[in-house]
Short mmCIF file of C-alpha atoms in Angstrom, two decimals:
data_model
loop_
_atom_site.label_atom_id
_atom_site.label_comp_id
_atom_site.label_asym_id
_atom_site.label_seq_id
_atom_site.Cartn_x
_atom_site.Cartn_y
_atom_site.Cartn_z
CA MET A 430 14.46 -2.84 -34.48
CA ALA A 431 13.57 -1.52 -37.98
CA THR A 432 10.24 0.34 -38.44
CA HIS A 433 8.06 1.06 -41.03
CA LYS A 434 8.24 4.73 -41.81
CA ASN A 435 5.21 4.47 -44.71
CA LYS A 436 2.98 3.48 -41.35
CA PRO A 437 2.04 6.09 -39.14
CA GLN A 438 3.92 6.63 -35.60
CA VAL A 439 2.65 6.28 -32.52
CA VAL A 440 4.33 6.80 -29.61
CA VAL A 441 3.89 5.82 -26.03
CA LEU A 442 5.58 7.50 -22.84
CA GLY A 443 5.49 4.78 -20.33
CA GLY A 444 5.57 1.47 -19.45
CA ASN A 445 3.97 0.58 -16.47
CA PHE A 446 0.05 -0.40 -16.18
CA ALA A 447 -1.81 2.67 -18.18
CA GLY A 448 1.71 2.31 -20.72
CA LEU A 449 1.70 -1.14 -20.98
CA GLU A 450 -2.59 -1.90 -21.50
CA ALA A 451 -3.04 1.58 -24.04
CA ALA A 452 -0.08 0.12 -26.49
CA GLN A 453 -1.94 -3.09 -26.22
CA LYS A 454 -5.40 -1.80 -27.15
CA ILE A 455 -4.23 0.60 -29.51
CA ARG A 456 -2.84 -2.61 -31.88
CA ASP A 457 -5.83 -4.27 -30.65
CA TYR A 458 -8.32 -1.82 -31.70
CA ALA A 459 -6.01 -0.64 -34.65
CA GLY A 460 -4.04 -3.74 -35.87
CA ASP A 461 -1.48 -3.41 -38.34
CA ALA A 462 -2.63 0.24 -38.88
CA CYS A 463 -0.10 1.52 -37.73
CA GLU A 464 3.61 1.26 -36.20
CA ILE A 465 2.97 1.14 -32.29
CA THR A 466 7.05 1.81 -30.02
CA LEU A 467 6.98 2.04 -26.13
CA ILE A 468 9.59 4.03 -24.50
CA ASP A 469 10.56 3.47 -20.37
CA ARG A 470 13.45 3.92 -18.59
CA LYS A 471 12.82 0.49 -17.32
CA ALA A 472 12.46 -2.88 -18.98
CA TYR A 473 10.14 -4.36 -16.91
CA LEU A 474 6.14 -3.47 -14.81
CA ASP A 475 5.87 -2.84 -11.39
CA PHE A 476 2.82 -4.32 -10.25
CA ILE A 477 2.14 -1.75 -7.55
CA PRO A 478 -1.31 -2.80 -6.12
CA ASN A 479 0.09 -5.84 -4.92
CA ILE A 480 3.93 -4.82 -3.14
CA PRO A 481 2.29 -3.99 0.62
CA LEU A 482 0.17 -7.57 0.14
CA GLU A 483 3.55 -9.36 -0.66
CA ALA A 484 5.67 -7.76 1.64
CA PHE A 485 3.55 -8.01 4.91
CA GLU A 486 2.99 -11.82 3.62
CA GLY A 487 6.90 -12.17 4.51
CA ARG A 488 7.65 -12.19 0.02
CA ASP A 489 9.71 -10.10 -1.34
CA PRO A 490 8.11 -7.53 -3.65
CA ALA A 491 11.30 -6.74 -6.05
CA VAL A 492 11.30 -10.30 -6.72
CA THR A 493 7.79 -11.54 -7.27
CA MET A 494 5.74 -8.19 -8.67
CA HIS A 495 7.88 -7.38 -11.61
CA MET A 496 7.00 -8.36 -14.94
CA ASP A 497 8.95 -8.69 -17.86
CA LEU A 498 8.07 -5.80 -20.51
CA LEU A 499 9.99 -6.94 -23.63
CA SER A 500 8.59 -10.24 -24.25
CA ALA A 501 4.88 -8.60 -23.19
CA LEU A 502 5.34 -5.94 -26.17
CA ALA A 503 6.98 -8.40 -28.26
CA LYS A 504 3.85 -10.50 -28.52
CA ASP A 505 1.98 -7.34 -29.93
CA ASP A 506 4.76 -6.29 -32.32
CA ILE A 507 5.23 -3.55 -30.49
CA HIS A 508 8.25 -1.55 -30.22
CA PHE A 509 10.27 -1.11 -26.70
CA VAL A 510 13.24 1.60 -26.72
CA GLN A 511 14.76 1.50 -22.83
CA ALA A 512 15.10 5.19 -22.35
CA GLU A 513 15.42 8.34 -20.10
CA ILE A 514 12.36 11.16 -21.57
CA LEU A 515 13.63 14.41 -21.47
CA GLY A 516 11.67 16.16 -23.09
CA LEU A 517 8.34 16.80 -25.47
CA ASP A 518 7.96 18.99 -28.55
CA ILE A 519 4.67 19.65 -29.04
CA ASP A 520 4.75 21.84 -32.45
CA ALA A 521 7.52 20.06 -33.90
CA LYS A 522 6.21 16.14 -33.03
CA THR A 523 8.93 14.69 -31.37
CA VAL A 524 9.88 13.08 -27.90
CA LYS A 525 13.64 13.45 -26.22
CA ILE A 526 15.28 10.70 -25.20
CA ARG A 527 18.84 9.31 -23.90
CA PRO A 528 19.22 5.57 -23.98
CA ASN A 529 20.08 4.63 -20.52
CA GLU A 530 21.40 1.01 -20.88
CA ARG A 531 24.79 2.03 -20.55
CA PRO A 532 25.63 5.56 -19.21
CA GLY A 533 26.90 8.18 -21.37
CA ALA A 534 24.25 7.82 -24.12
CA PRO A 535 24.10 11.07 -26.05
CA GLU A 536 20.02 12.83 -26.00
CA TYR A 537 17.92 11.68 -29.37
CA ALA A 538 14.66 13.11 -31.02
CA ARG A 539 11.88 10.70 -31.97
CA GLY A 540 9.47 11.73 -34.16
CA TYR A 541 5.24 10.73 -34.10
CA ASP A 542 2.47 11.09 -35.35
CA TYR A 543 0.80 10.34 -32.15
CA VAL A 544 2.29 10.79 -28.45
CA VAL A 545 -0.21 8.76 -25.78
CA ILE A 546 1.26 10.35 -22.41
CA ALA A 547 1.17 7.44 -19.78
CA LEU A 548 4.18 8.42 -17.61
CA GLY A 549 2.49 7.99 -14.21
CA ALA A 550 3.28 10.46 -11.45
CA LYS A 551 5.84 12.18 -9.77
CA LEU A 552 5.45 10.78 -6.04
CA ALA A 553 6.95 13.41 -4.17
CA TYR A 554 8.40 12.38 -1.05
CA ASP A 555 11.54 14.47 -1.59
CA ASP A 556 8.95 17.37 -0.90
CA ILE A 557 8.19 16.15 2.67
CA GLU A 558 10.68 17.38 5.42
CA GLY A 559 12.14 14.47 7.54
CA PHE A 560 10.79 11.98 5.04
CA ALA A 561 14.08 10.23 4.40
CA GLU A 562 15.33 9.97 8.30
CA HIS A 563 12.00 9.32 9.62
CA GLY A 564 9.53 8.33 6.93
CA HIS A 565 8.55 4.90 6.13
CA THR A 566 5.90 3.66 2.98
CA VAL A 567 5.32 0.63 0.66
CA SER A 568 4.58 2.63 -3.21
CA ASP A 569 7.67 0.82 -4.29
CA ALA A 570 9.67 -2.40 -3.23
CA PHE A 571 12.66 -0.45 -1.87
CA HIS A 572 10.70 0.91 0.54
CA ALA A 573 8.56 -1.45 1.29
CA ASN A 574 11.50 -3.93 2.59
CA ARG A 575 12.57 -1.01 3.93
CA LEU A 576 9.31 -0.79 6.18
CA ILE A 577 9.33 -4.99 6.93
CA ASP A 578 13.31 -4.26 8.05
CA PHE A 579 11.87 -1.26 10.31
CA LEU A 580 9.26 -3.08 12.46
CA GLU A 581 11.23 -6.85 12.00
CA ASN A 582 14.21 -4.95 14.15
CA ASP A 583 13.91 -1.25 15.12
CA TYR A 584 10.61 -0.73 16.09
CA GLN A 585 9.09 -0.50 20.09
CA GLY A 586 5.58 -0.54 19.88
CA GLY A 587 5.14 3.12 19.43
CA PRO A 588 2.34 4.60 18.30
CA ILE A 589 1.78 4.88 14.60
CA VAL A 590 0.39 7.43 11.49
CA VAL A 591 -0.88 6.38 8.32
CA GLY A 592 -2.17 8.96 5.82
CA SER A 593 -1.72 11.24 2.94
CA ASP A 594 0.05 14.68 2.36
CA ARG A 595 -2.30 17.20 0.24
CA PHE A 596 -2.39 16.99 -3.71
CA GLU A 597 -1.94 19.54 -6.08
CA GLN A 598 -4.76 19.43 -8.37
CA GLY A 599 -4.72 21.89 -11.50
CA HIS A 600 -7.70 23.72 -12.89
CA LYS A 601 -7.28 24.37 -16.75
CA GLY A 602 -9.41 22.70 -18.63
CA ARG A 603 -10.79 20.90 -15.56
CA PRO A 604 -14.85 19.71 -16.24
CA ASP A 605 -17.27 21.03 -13.69
CA TRP A 606 -18.15 17.67 -12.67
CA LEU A 607 -14.99 17.05 -11.72
CA PRO A 608 -14.35 17.80 -8.15
CA THR A 609 -11.31 18.85 -6.21
CA ALA A 610 -9.43 15.97 -4.31
CA LEU A 611 -7.57 16.14 -1.82
CA ALA A 612 -5.24 13.31 -1.50
CA ALA A 613 -3.93 11.77 -4.73
CA CYS A 614 -5.45 8.02 -3.65
CA GLU A 615 -6.53 6.88 -0.23
CA GLY A 616 -7.10 3.21 -0.93
CA PRO A 617 -3.40 2.96 0.05
CA PRO A 618 -3.42 4.13 3.26
CA VAL A 619 -6.57 2.40 4.37
CA GLU A 620 -5.04 -0.82 3.23
CA ILE A 621 -2.12 -0.15 4.81
CA ALA A 622 -3.46 0.54 8.10
CA LEU A 623 -5.68 -2.77 8.28
CA SER A 624 -3.03 -5.14 6.69
CA LEU A 625 -0.22 -3.79 9.45
CA ALA A 626 -2.60 -4.07 12.75
CA HIS A 627 -3.42 -7.57 10.86
CA TRP A 628 0.77 -8.49 10.65
CA LEU A 629 1.48 -6.10 14.31
CA GLY A 630 -1.34 -8.24 16.01
CA GLU A 631 0.41 -11.66 14.84
CA ARG A 632 3.63 -10.88 16.47
CA ASN A 633 2.14 -9.56 19.42
CA LYS A 634 3.46 -6.15 18.53
CA GLY A 635 0.32 -3.93 18.84
CA GLY A 636 -2.60 -3.85 16.80
CA PRO A 637 -5.32 -1.13 15.78
CA LYS A 638 -5.42 0.82 18.89
CA ASP A 639 -1.56 1.97 17.65
CA ILE A 640 -2.71 3.08 14.51
CA THR A 641 -3.70 6.68 13.40
CA LEU A 642 -5.10 6.50 9.86
CA PHE A 643 -5.25 10.40 9.24
CA THR A 644 -6.21 12.47 5.90
CA PRO A 645 -6.25 16.60 4.54
CA ALA A 646 -9.50 15.98 3.23
CA GLU A 647 -13.14 16.13 5.44
CA LEU A 648 -13.26 12.67 4.95
CA ILE A 649 -10.75 9.80 4.03
CA ALA A 650 -10.98 8.26 0.70
CA GLU A 651 -13.49 10.38 -0.21
CA ASP A 652 -13.97 9.61 -3.62
CA ALA A 653 -15.66 6.54 -2.53
CA GLY A 654 -18.39 8.49 -1.58
CA GLU A 655 -20.12 9.46 2.28
CA LYS A 656 -22.01 6.36 2.63
CA VAL A 657 -19.37 3.62 1.91
CA VAL A 658 -16.73 5.76 3.73
CA GLY A 659 -19.09 5.80 6.77
CA LYS A 660 -18.81 1.93 7.23
CA LEU A 661 -15.23 1.85 6.65
CA LEU A 662 -14.97 4.21 9.54
CA GLU A 663 -17.62 2.40 11.77
CA ALA A 664 -15.90 -0.45 11.22
CA ALA A 665 -12.32 0.75 11.53
CA GLY A 666 -13.55 2.24 14.70
CA SER A 667 -15.05 -0.72 16.47
CA MET A 668 -11.81 -2.59 15.67
CA GLY A 669 -10.11 0.47 17.45
CA PHE A 670 -8.14 2.49 14.69
CA ASN A 671 -7.74 6.49 15.87
CA TYR A 672 -8.62 8.57 12.69
CA VAL A 673 -7.71 12.72 12.57
CA ASN A 674 -9.04 14.47 9.67
CA LYS A 675 -8.80 17.84 7.95
CA VAL A 676 -4.92 18.10 9.05
CA GLU A 677 -4.32 20.06 5.59
CA GLY A 678 -1.65 18.44 4.87
CA ILE A 679 2.13 16.96 6.39
CA LYS A 680 4.66 19.82 7.27
CA ARG A 681 7.44 17.34 8.60
CA LEU A 682 8.80 14.11 10.10
CA THR A 683 10.85 14.30 13.67
CA LYS A 684 12.05 11.14 15.04
CA GLU A 685 9.27 11.85 17.43
CA GLY A 686 6.01 12.37 15.78
CA ILE A 687 4.31 14.14 13.08
CA GLU A 688 3.47 17.51 12.06
CA PHE A 689 0.48 19.33 10.01
CA THR A 690 0.25 22.05 8.15
CA ASP A 691 -2.81 23.24 10.22
CA GLY A 692 -0.73 23.56 12.66
CA ARG A 693 -1.58 19.62 15.06
CA SER A 694 0.87 17.06 15.51
CA LEU A 695 1.01 13.37 16.38
CA PRO A 696 3.19 11.42 18.39
CA ALA A 697 4.52 8.90 16.15
CA GLU A 698 7.28 6.64 15.56
CA LEU A 699 6.46 4.51 12.94
CA LYS A 700 5.23 7.41 9.94
CA ILE A 701 3.43 5.77 7.13
CA VAL A 702 3.13 8.34 4.79
CA LEU A 703 1.95 8.47 0.81
CA PRO A 704 3.14 12.12 -0.27
CA ASN A 705 1.48 14.69 -2.90
CA TRP A 706 1.49 13.16 -6.77
CA LYS A 707 3.04 15.64 -9.47
CA PRO A 708 3.43 15.31 -12.85
CA HIS A 709 7.18 14.72 -14.54
CA ASP A 710 8.85 17.88 -14.96
CA PHE A 711 9.38 18.38 -18.48
CA LEU A 712 5.32 18.08 -18.41
CA LYS A 713 5.53 21.50 -17.07
CA GLY A 714 4.79 24.62 -18.86
CA LEU A 715 3.84 22.41 -22.20
CA SER A 716 0.83 24.06 -23.76
CA VAL A 717 -1.30 20.87 -23.37
CA SER A 718 -0.73 20.83 -19.82
CA ASP A 719 -2.46 22.22 -16.36
CA GLU A 720 -0.88 24.64 -14.36
CA VAL A 721 0.97 22.13 -11.94
CA GLY A 722 1.71 19.59 -15.51
CA PHE A 723 -0.66 17.12 -16.02
CA ILE A 724 -2.12 16.71 -19.42
CA VAL A 725 -5.29 18.34 -20.57
CA THR A 726 -8.04 16.20 -22.08
CA ASP A 727 -11.60 15.60 -22.81
CA MET A 728 -13.45 12.50 -22.35
CA ARG A 729 -11.54 11.25 -25.45
CA MET A 730 -8.34 11.42 -23.77
CA ARG A 731 -6.81 13.79 -26.63
CA ASN A 732 -5.57 17.11 -26.22
CA PRO A 733 -8.44 19.88 -26.82
CA ASP A 734 -6.22 21.73 -29.13
CA HIS A 735 -3.61 19.34 -29.94
CA PRO A 736 -5.79 16.18 -30.81
CA GLU A 737 -2.31 14.19 -31.75
CA VAL A 738 -1.63 13.90 -28.28
CA PHE A 739 -3.66 11.61 -25.84
CA ALA A 740 -2.73 10.86 -21.52
CA CYS A 741 -4.05 7.97 -20.26
CA GLY A 742 -3.59 7.06 -16.43
CA ASP A 743 -2.55 9.64 -13.98
CA ALA A 744 -0.08 11.61 -16.28
CA ALA A 745 -3.46 12.71 -17.43
CA ALA A 746 -5.48 15.69 -15.76
CA LEU A 747 -8.81 13.73 -15.69
CA THR A 748 -7.87 11.00 -13.38
CA VAL A 749 -8.65 12.00 -10.14
CA PRO A 750 -8.74 9.92 -7.72
CA LYS A 751 -5.17 8.59 -9.04
CA LEU A 752 -6.69 4.92 -9.74
CA GLY A 753 -5.60 2.38 -11.45
CA ALA A 754 -8.85 0.94 -12.45
CA ILE A 755 -9.59 4.48 -14.02
CA GLY A 756 -6.65 4.87 -15.77
CA HIS A 757 -7.70 0.90 -17.29
CA GLN A 758 -10.83 3.02 -18.51
CA GLU A 759 -9.11 5.66 -20.19
CA CYS A 760 -6.97 3.36 -21.94
CA ASP A 761 -9.65 0.85 -23.81
CA VAL A 762 -10.68 4.97 -24.96
CA VAL A 763 -7.68 5.79 -26.33
CA GLY A 764 -7.38 2.56 -28.34
CA ARG A 765 -11.28 3.27 -29.91
CA GLN A 766 -9.88 6.46 -30.79
CA ILE A 767 -6.57 5.84 -32.77
CA ALA A 768 -7.75 3.31 -34.67
CA GLY A 769 -11.08 5.21 -35.74
CA ASP A 770 -8.52 7.63 -37.04
CA LEU A 771 -6.81 5.16 -38.46
CA GLY A 772 -9.87 3.69 -39.98
CA ARG A 773 -9.96 0.65 -38.51
CA LEU A 774 -13.54 1.04 -36.24
CA SER A 775 -16.23 3.01 -37.25
CA LYS A 776 -17.36 6.81 -35.50
CA ALA A 777 -19.65 5.22 -33.37
CA GLU A 778 -17.55 2.13 -32.00
CA ALA A 779 -14.61 4.86 -31.76
CA ASN A 780 -17.01 7.49 -29.62
CA LYS A 781 -17.89 5.13 -27.39
CA GLU A 782 -19.10 6.51 -24.56
CA TRP A 783 -16.73 6.59 -21.22
CA HIS A 784 -17.83 6.23 -17.72
CA PRO A 785 -15.69 6.75 -15.02
CA GLU A 786 -15.86 4.67 -12.13
CA VAL A 787 -13.98 4.06 -9.02
CA ILE A 788 -13.18 -0.05 -8.29
CA CYS A 789 -10.54 -0.56 -5.38
CA ILE A 790 -10.00 -4.10 -3.80
CA GLY A 791 -7.64 -3.68 -1.05
CA ASP A 792 -5.77 -6.25 1.81
CA MET A 793 -6.71 -6.29 5.27
CA GLY A 794 -4.51 -8.79 6.32
CA GLY A 795 -5.74 -12.29 7.53
CA GLY A 796 -6.72 -13.60 3.58
CA LYS A 797 -9.37 -10.69 3.87
CA GLY A 798 -9.88 -8.02 1.50
CA PHE A 799 -12.03 -4.77 1.35
CA TYR A 800 -14.21 -4.02 -1.85
CA ILE A 801 -15.91 -0.26 -3.35
CA HIS A 802 -17.15 0.10 -6.28
CA SER A 803 -18.55 3.97 -6.65
CA THR A 804 -19.90 6.54 -9.52
CA SER A 805 -20.27 8.64 -6.57
CA TRP A 806 -17.45 11.29 -6.67
CA PHE A 807 -18.44 11.81 -10.91
CA GLY A 808 -22.34 12.22 -9.88
CA GLY A 809 -23.49 9.17 -9.67
CA ASP A 810 -25.52 6.70 -6.90
CA ILE A 811 -23.22 3.36 -6.80
CA GLN A 812 -21.42 3.16 -3.49
CA GLU A 813 -20.60 0.01 -2.69
CA LEU A 814 -18.29 -1.54 0.26
CA ARG A 815 -18.12 -5.48 0.65
CA MET A 816 -15.41 -6.83 3.24
CA GLY A 817 -14.50 -10.91 3.66
CA LYS A 818 -12.66 -13.58 1.94
CA MET A 819 -13.52 -12.82 -1.86
CA PRO A 820 -11.89 -9.94 -2.39
CA TYR A 821 -8.63 -10.99 -0.93
CA MET A 822 -8.98 -13.97 -2.74
CA GLN A 823 -10.02 -11.81 -6.35
CA LYS A 824 -6.80 -9.66 -5.61
CA LEU A 825 -4.39 -12.81 -5.92
CA ALA A 826 -6.33 -13.89 -8.70
CA TYR A 827 -6.06 -10.61 -10.63
CA LYS A 828 -2.48 -10.13 -10.62
CA GLU A 829 -1.76 -14.25 -11.51
CA ILE A 830 -3.81 -13.42 -14.65
CA PHE A 831 -2.53 -10.45 -15.30
CA PHE A 832 1.17 -11.78 -15.58
CA ARG A 833 0.06 -15.18 -16.83
CA ASN A 834 -1.42 -13.21 -19.77
CA ASN A 835 1.25 -10.63 -20.24
CA GLY A 836 -1.08 -7.97 -19.04
CA ARG A 837 -3.71 -8.53 -20.87
CA VAL A 838 -7.01 -8.60 -18.86
CA PRO A 839 -9.91 -10.86 -20.12
CA SER A 840 -13.17 -8.15 -20.95
CA TRP A 841 -14.96 -10.03 -18.39
CA GLY A 842 -12.35 -10.00 -15.34
CA VAL A 843 -13.80 -6.36 -14.14
CA PRO A 844 -16.83 -7.01 -14.75
CA ILE A 845 -17.77 -11.17 -12.93
CA SER A 846 -15.83 -9.47 -10.36
CA GLU A 847 -17.86 -6.67 -9.83
CA TRP A 848 -21.17 -9.45 -10.38
CA SER A 849 -19.50 -11.53 -7.81
CA ILE A 850 -18.25 -9.65 -4.79
CA GLU A 851 -21.58 -7.55 -5.52
CA THR A 852 -23.80 -10.15 -5.83
CA LEU A 853 -22.41 -13.28 -3.72
CA LEU A 854 -20.88 -11.38 -0.37
CA PRO A 855 -23.39 -9.72 1.77
CA SER A 856 -22.73 -5.67 2.05
#
């Protein structure tokens, strides 16, 4: 596809939630003032938040959770390049890529005036000893289907553990107000445990008493705040779930169970784990990265030393926890910043203040869900938890709106969800 070289070139790396939304927001705010190119290794978006729900409700997420990227991008005149991203030369302002539609392509260099790093993170299952032989997860369609196959055909009713490995968070450039997280995101383990318990009960294969939730932190889902976590644990305890905290990390998985780095172990026939979230290898050691490889940014999502470099979503060091709602908020910031540089927004509009907040909607099985809204992780005083049918319905509705609108969610979508749940559903 031809590009207009007389216009500033914006290259977005990554085509899942953060990459797609960042590209759309830049187009919304900057209009035709720039050329936008999005590069990703695949031509579809994975709707990851609903993969567990789809699997436990008997649908194949490989069929229902993939959205075509090309048509979504074409509607906003955003170019798409399907390629593996191999490297980034900050000084030369180039991205090194290898087209991957067919094997055997050489490497190419793609120049940019602005680059938005929205590649997400590498889920380091390969760092967990014994995972391939003895572990399960639901973070993509392959693993979700593998888990359901095990539950339906091989599971004998033994103990189950669900939890996260230790998250390695960088320190370079981290603001004082951002705490150290011991797990990257613990909404998924909570969701998996609740919905799995319902799945087991429906089939007379077990229930909450068979499941132990574990966390490397003092509190599971600590970013939700002590008040919310207290209510969650109280509800889970009353259902019969078991809970183990401060395990430090996962040492290994075996056929018999799970061993933690603090020396403890638990027997388990089924081990459902979430790994450490790592930056992509080529980001490590760059001048714009922290010591583990996440991209250092200020609150305007641009690198302090290289203001033409932006990051949003899980690739950004500032995104802690690694939560979709935070990435969504960051994409709007990126769009405004680039539009301000290009003269399409006033300084006041471009620099509109960002107030990060945790928003999480999870499935509980049986047509019910939980909703969390909290700012306590960032020093705020909001800690809201609701459980019932409304969060479940909104989780389904959000996916439908997202797909029908090619990844665009109306500006009123999140605010109306917050208002309806927090106003209409008792705490």
